[in-house]
C-alpha positions as protocol buffer text, in pm:
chain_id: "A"
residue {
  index: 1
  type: UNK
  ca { x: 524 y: 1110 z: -1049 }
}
residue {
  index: 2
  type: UNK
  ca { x: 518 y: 750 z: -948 }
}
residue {
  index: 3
  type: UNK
  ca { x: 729 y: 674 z: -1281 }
}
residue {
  index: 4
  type: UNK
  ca { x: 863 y: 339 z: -1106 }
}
residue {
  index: 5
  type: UNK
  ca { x: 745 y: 71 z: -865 }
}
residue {
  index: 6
  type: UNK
  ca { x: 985 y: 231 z: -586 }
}
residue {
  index: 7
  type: UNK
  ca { x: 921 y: 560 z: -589 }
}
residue {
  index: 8
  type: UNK
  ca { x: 510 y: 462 z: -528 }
}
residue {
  index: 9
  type: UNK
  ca { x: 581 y: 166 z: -269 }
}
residue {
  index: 10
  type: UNK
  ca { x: 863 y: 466 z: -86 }
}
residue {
  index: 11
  type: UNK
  ca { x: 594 y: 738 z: -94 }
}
residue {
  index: 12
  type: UNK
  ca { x: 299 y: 521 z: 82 }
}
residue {
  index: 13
  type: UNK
  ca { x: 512 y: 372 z: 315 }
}
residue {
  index: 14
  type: UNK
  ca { x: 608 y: 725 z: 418 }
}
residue {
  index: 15
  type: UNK
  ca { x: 244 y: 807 z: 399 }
}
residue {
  index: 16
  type: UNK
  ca { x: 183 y: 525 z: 636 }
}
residue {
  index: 17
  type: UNK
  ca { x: 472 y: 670 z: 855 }
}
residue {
  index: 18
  type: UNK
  ca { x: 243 y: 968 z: 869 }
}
residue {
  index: 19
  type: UNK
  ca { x: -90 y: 850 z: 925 }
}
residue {
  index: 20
  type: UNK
  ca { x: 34 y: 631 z: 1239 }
}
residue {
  index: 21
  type: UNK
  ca { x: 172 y: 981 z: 1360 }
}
residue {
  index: 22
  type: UNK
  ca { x: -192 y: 1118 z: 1334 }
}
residue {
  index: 23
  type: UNK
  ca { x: -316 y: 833 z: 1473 }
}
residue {
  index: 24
  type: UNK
  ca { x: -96 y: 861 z: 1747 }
}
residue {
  index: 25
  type: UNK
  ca { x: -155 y: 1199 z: 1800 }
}
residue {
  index: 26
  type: UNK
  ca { x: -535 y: 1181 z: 1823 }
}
residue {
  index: 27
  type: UNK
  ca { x: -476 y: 922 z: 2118 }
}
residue {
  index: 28
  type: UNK
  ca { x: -281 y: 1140 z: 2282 }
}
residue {
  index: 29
  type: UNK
  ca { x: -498 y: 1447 z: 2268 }
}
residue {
  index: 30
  type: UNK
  ca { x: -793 y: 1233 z: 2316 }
}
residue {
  index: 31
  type: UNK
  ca { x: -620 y: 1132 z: 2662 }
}
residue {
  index: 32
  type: UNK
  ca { x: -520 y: 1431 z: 2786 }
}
residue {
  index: 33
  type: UNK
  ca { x: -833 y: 1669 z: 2666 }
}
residue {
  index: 34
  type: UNK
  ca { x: -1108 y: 1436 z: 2663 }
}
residue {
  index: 35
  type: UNK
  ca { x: -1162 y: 1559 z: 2247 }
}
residue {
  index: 36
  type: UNK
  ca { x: -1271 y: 1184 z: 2103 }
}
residue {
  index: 37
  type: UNK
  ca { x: -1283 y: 1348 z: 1764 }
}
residue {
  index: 38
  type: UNK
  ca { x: -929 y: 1370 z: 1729 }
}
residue {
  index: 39
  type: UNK
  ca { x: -879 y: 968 z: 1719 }
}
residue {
  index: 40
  type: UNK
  ca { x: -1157 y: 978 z: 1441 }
}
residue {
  index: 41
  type: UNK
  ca { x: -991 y: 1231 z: 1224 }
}
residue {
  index: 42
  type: UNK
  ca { x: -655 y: 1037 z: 1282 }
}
residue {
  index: 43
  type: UNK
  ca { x: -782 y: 704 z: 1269 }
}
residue {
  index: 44
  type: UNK
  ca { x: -989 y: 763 z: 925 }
}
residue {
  index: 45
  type: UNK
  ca { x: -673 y: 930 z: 801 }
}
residue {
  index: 46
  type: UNK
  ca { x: -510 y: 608 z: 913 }
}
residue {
  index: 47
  type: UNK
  ca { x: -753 y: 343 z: 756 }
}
residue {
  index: 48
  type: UNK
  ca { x: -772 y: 541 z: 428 }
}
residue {
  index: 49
  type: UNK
  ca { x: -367 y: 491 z: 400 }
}
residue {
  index: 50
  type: UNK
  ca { x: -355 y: 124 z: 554 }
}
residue {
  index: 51
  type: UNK
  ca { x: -560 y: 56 z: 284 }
}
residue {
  index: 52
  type: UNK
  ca { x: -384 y: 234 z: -2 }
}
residue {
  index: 53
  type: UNK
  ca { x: -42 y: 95 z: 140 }
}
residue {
  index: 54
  type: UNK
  ca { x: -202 y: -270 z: 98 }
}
residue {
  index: 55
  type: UNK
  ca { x: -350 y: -172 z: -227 }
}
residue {
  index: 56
  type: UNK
  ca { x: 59 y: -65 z: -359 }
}
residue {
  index: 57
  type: UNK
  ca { x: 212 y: -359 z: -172 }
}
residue {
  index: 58
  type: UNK
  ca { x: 0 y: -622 z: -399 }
}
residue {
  index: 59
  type: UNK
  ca { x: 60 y: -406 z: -706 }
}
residue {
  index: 60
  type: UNK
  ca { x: 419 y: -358 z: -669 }
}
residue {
  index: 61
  type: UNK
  ca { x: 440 y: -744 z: -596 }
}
residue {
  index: 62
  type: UNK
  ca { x: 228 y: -844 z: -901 }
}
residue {
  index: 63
  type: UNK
  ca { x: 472 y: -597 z: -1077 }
}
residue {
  index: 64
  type: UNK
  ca { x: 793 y: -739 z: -971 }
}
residue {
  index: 65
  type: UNK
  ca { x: 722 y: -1113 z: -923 }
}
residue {
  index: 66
  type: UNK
  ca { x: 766 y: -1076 z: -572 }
}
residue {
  index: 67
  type: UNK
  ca { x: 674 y: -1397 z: -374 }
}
residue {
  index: 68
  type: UNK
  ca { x: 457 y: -1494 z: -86 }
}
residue {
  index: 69
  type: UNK
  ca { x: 715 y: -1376 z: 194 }
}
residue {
  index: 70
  type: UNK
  ca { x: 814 y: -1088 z: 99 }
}
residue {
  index: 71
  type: UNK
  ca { x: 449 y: -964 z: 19 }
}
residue {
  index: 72
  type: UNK
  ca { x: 315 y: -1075 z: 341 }
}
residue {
  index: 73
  type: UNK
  ca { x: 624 y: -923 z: 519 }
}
residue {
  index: 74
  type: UNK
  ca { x: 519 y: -554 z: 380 }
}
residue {
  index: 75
  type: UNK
  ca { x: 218 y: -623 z: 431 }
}
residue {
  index: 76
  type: UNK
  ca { x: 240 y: -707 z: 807 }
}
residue {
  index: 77
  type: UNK
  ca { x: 462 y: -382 z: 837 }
}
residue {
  index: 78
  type: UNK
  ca { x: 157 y: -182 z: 831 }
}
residue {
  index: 79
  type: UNK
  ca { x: 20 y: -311 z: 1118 }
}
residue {
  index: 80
  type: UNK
  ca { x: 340 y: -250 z: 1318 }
}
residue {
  index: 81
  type: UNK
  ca { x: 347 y: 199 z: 1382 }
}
residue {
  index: 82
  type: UNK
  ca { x: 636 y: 306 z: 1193 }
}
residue {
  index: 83
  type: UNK
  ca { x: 754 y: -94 z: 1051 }
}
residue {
  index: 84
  type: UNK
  ca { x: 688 y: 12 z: 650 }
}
residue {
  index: 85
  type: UNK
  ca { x: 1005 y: 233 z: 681 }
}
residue {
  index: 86
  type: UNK
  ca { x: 1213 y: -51 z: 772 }
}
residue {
  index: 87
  type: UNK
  ca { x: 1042 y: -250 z: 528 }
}
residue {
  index: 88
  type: UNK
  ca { x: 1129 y: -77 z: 245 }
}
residue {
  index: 89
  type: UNK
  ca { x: 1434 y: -15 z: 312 }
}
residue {
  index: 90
  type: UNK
  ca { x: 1444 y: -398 z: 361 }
}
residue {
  index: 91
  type: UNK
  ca { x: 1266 y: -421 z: 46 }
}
residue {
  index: 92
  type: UNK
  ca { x: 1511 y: -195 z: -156 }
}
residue {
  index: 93
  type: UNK
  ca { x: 1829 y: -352 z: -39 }
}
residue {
  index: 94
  type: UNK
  ca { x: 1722 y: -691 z: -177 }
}
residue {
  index: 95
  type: UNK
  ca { x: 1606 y: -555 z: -522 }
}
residue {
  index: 96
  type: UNK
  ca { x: 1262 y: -606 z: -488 }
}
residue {
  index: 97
  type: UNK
  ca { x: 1218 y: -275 z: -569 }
}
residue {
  index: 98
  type: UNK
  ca { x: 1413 y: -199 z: -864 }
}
residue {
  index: 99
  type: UNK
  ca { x: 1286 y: -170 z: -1240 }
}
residue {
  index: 100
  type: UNK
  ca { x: 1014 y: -48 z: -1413 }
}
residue {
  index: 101
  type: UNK
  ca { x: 649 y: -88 z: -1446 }
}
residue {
  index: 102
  type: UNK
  ca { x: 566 y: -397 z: -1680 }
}
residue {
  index: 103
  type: UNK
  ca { x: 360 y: -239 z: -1970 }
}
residue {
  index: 104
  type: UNK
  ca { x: 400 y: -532 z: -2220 }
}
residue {
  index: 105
  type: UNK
  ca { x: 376 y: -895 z: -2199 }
}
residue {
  index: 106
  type: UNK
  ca { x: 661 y: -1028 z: -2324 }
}
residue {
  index: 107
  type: UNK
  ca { x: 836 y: -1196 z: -2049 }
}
residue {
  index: 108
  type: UNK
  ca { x: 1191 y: -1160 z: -1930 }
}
residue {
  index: 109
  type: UNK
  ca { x: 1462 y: -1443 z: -1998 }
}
residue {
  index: 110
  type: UNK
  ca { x: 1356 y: -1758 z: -1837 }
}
residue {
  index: 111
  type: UNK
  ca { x: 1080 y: -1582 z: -1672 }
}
residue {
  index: 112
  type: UNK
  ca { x: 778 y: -1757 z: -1676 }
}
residue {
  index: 113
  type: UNK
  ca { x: 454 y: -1606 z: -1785 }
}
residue {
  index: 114
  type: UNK
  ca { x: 220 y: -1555 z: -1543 }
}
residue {
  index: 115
  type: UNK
  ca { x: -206 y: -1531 z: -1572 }
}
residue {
  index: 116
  type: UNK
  ca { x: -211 y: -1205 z: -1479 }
}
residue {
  index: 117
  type: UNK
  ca { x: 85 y: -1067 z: -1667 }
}
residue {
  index: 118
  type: UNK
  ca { x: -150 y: -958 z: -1966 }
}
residue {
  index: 119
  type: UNK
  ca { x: -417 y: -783 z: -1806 }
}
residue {
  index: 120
  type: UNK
  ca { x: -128 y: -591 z: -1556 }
}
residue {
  index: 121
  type: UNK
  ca { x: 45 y: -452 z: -1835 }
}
residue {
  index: 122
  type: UNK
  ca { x: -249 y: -402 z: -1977 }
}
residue {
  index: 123
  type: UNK
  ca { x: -400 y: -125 z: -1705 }
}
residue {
  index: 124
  type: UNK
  ca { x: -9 y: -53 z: -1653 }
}
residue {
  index: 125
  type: UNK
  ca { x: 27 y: 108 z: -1924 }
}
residue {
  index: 126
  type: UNK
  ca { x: -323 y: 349 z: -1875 }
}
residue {
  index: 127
  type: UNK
  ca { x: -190 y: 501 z: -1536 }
}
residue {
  index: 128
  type: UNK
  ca { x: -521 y: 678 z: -1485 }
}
residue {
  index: 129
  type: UNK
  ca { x: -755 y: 403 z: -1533 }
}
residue {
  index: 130
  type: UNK
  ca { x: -591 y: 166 z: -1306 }
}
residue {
  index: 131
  type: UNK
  ca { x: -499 y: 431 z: -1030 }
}
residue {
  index: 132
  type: UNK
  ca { x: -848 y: 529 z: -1033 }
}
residue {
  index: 133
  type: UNK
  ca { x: -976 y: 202 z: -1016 }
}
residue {
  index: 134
  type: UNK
  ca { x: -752 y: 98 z: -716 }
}
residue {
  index: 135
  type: UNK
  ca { x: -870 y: 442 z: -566 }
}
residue {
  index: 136
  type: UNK
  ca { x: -1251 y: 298 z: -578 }
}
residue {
  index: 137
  type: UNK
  ca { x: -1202 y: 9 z: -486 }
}
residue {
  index: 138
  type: UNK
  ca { x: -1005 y: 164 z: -155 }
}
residue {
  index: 139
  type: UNK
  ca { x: -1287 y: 413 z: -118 }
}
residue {
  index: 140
  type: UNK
  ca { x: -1558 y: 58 z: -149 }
}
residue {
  index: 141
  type: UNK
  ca { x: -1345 y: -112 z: 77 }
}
residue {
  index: 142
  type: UNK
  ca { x: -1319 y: 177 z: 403 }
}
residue {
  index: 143
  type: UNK
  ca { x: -1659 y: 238 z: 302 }
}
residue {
  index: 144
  type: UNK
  ca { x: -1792 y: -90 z: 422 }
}
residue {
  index: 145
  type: UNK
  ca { x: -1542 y: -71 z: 719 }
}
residue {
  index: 146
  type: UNK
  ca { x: -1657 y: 220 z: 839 }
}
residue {
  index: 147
  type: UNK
  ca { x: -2025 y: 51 z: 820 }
}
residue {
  index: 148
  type: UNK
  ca { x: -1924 y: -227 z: 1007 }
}
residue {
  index: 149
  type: UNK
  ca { x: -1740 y: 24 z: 1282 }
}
residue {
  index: 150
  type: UNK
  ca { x: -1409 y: 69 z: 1453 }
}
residue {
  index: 151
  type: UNK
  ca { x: -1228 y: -206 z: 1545 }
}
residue {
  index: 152
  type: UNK
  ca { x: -1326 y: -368 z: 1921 }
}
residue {
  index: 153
  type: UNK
  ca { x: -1709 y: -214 z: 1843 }
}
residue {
  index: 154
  type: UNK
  ca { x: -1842 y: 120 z: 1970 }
}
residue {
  index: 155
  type: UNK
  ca { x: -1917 y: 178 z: 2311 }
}
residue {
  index: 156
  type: UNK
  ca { x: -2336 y: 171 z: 2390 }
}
């Protein structure tokens, strides 16, 4: 399904595209009906997708060598409703996106190796393992968020 680096970093940023909607949505029903659960079944939506789109953005950067800008740039996007459209778009146009997953370590003409080339290619080329093991860690990570509450506290 997600046979190359763009069709994963296209699919969550449409999936992030999405889950502002929802969020959206549960604002405005929570405004006009009073029903607070609708921003909580939006908003975890949301924060379960913010999370996966961050996850993808450092992957597909690790993948294709991106630098610092363009990896914070994506990453910002999230933040911004509806920005990770534009970004990869953005993102597509300059090439970032292009080629394949890097399942071995040999390195590309006068590309440098770098220290985590090996073990990437490594759980590159086990799909499952390392797409389950970004899915836990996710999971850890809005676990502990949703511990430590919704962002500007609860009210008492």
């Amino acid at each position: 399904m997600f046979s190359t680096p763009r069709t994963l970093f296209r699919t969550l940023a449409l999936a992030e595209v999405v889950s502002w909607t929802l969020l959206i949505a549960g604002i405005i029903v929570r405004a006009t009906t009073g029903w607070a659960p609708a921003v909580t079944i939006g908003g975890g939506i949301h924060g379960f997708v913010f999370l996966s789109y961050g996850a993808t953005v450092i992957l597909v950067a690790l993948n294709n060598r991106w630098k610092a800008g363009p990896t914070a740039a994506a990453l910002i996007s999230a933040v911004v409703p509806y920005a990770t459209i534009p970004a990869e778009l953005w993102a597509d146009r300059r090439g970032l996106l292009a080629g394949t997953w890097r399942t071995d370590t040999t390195t590309d003409a006068g590309t440098q190796a770098r220290w985590y080339d090996r073990p990437l290619a490594w759980f590159l080329a086990r799909p499952a393992l390392l797409f389950g093991g970004i899915a836990v860690a996710v999971v850890a990570v809005y676990s502990v968020l949703l511990i430590v509450g919704p962002p500007g506290g609860t009210k008492a």
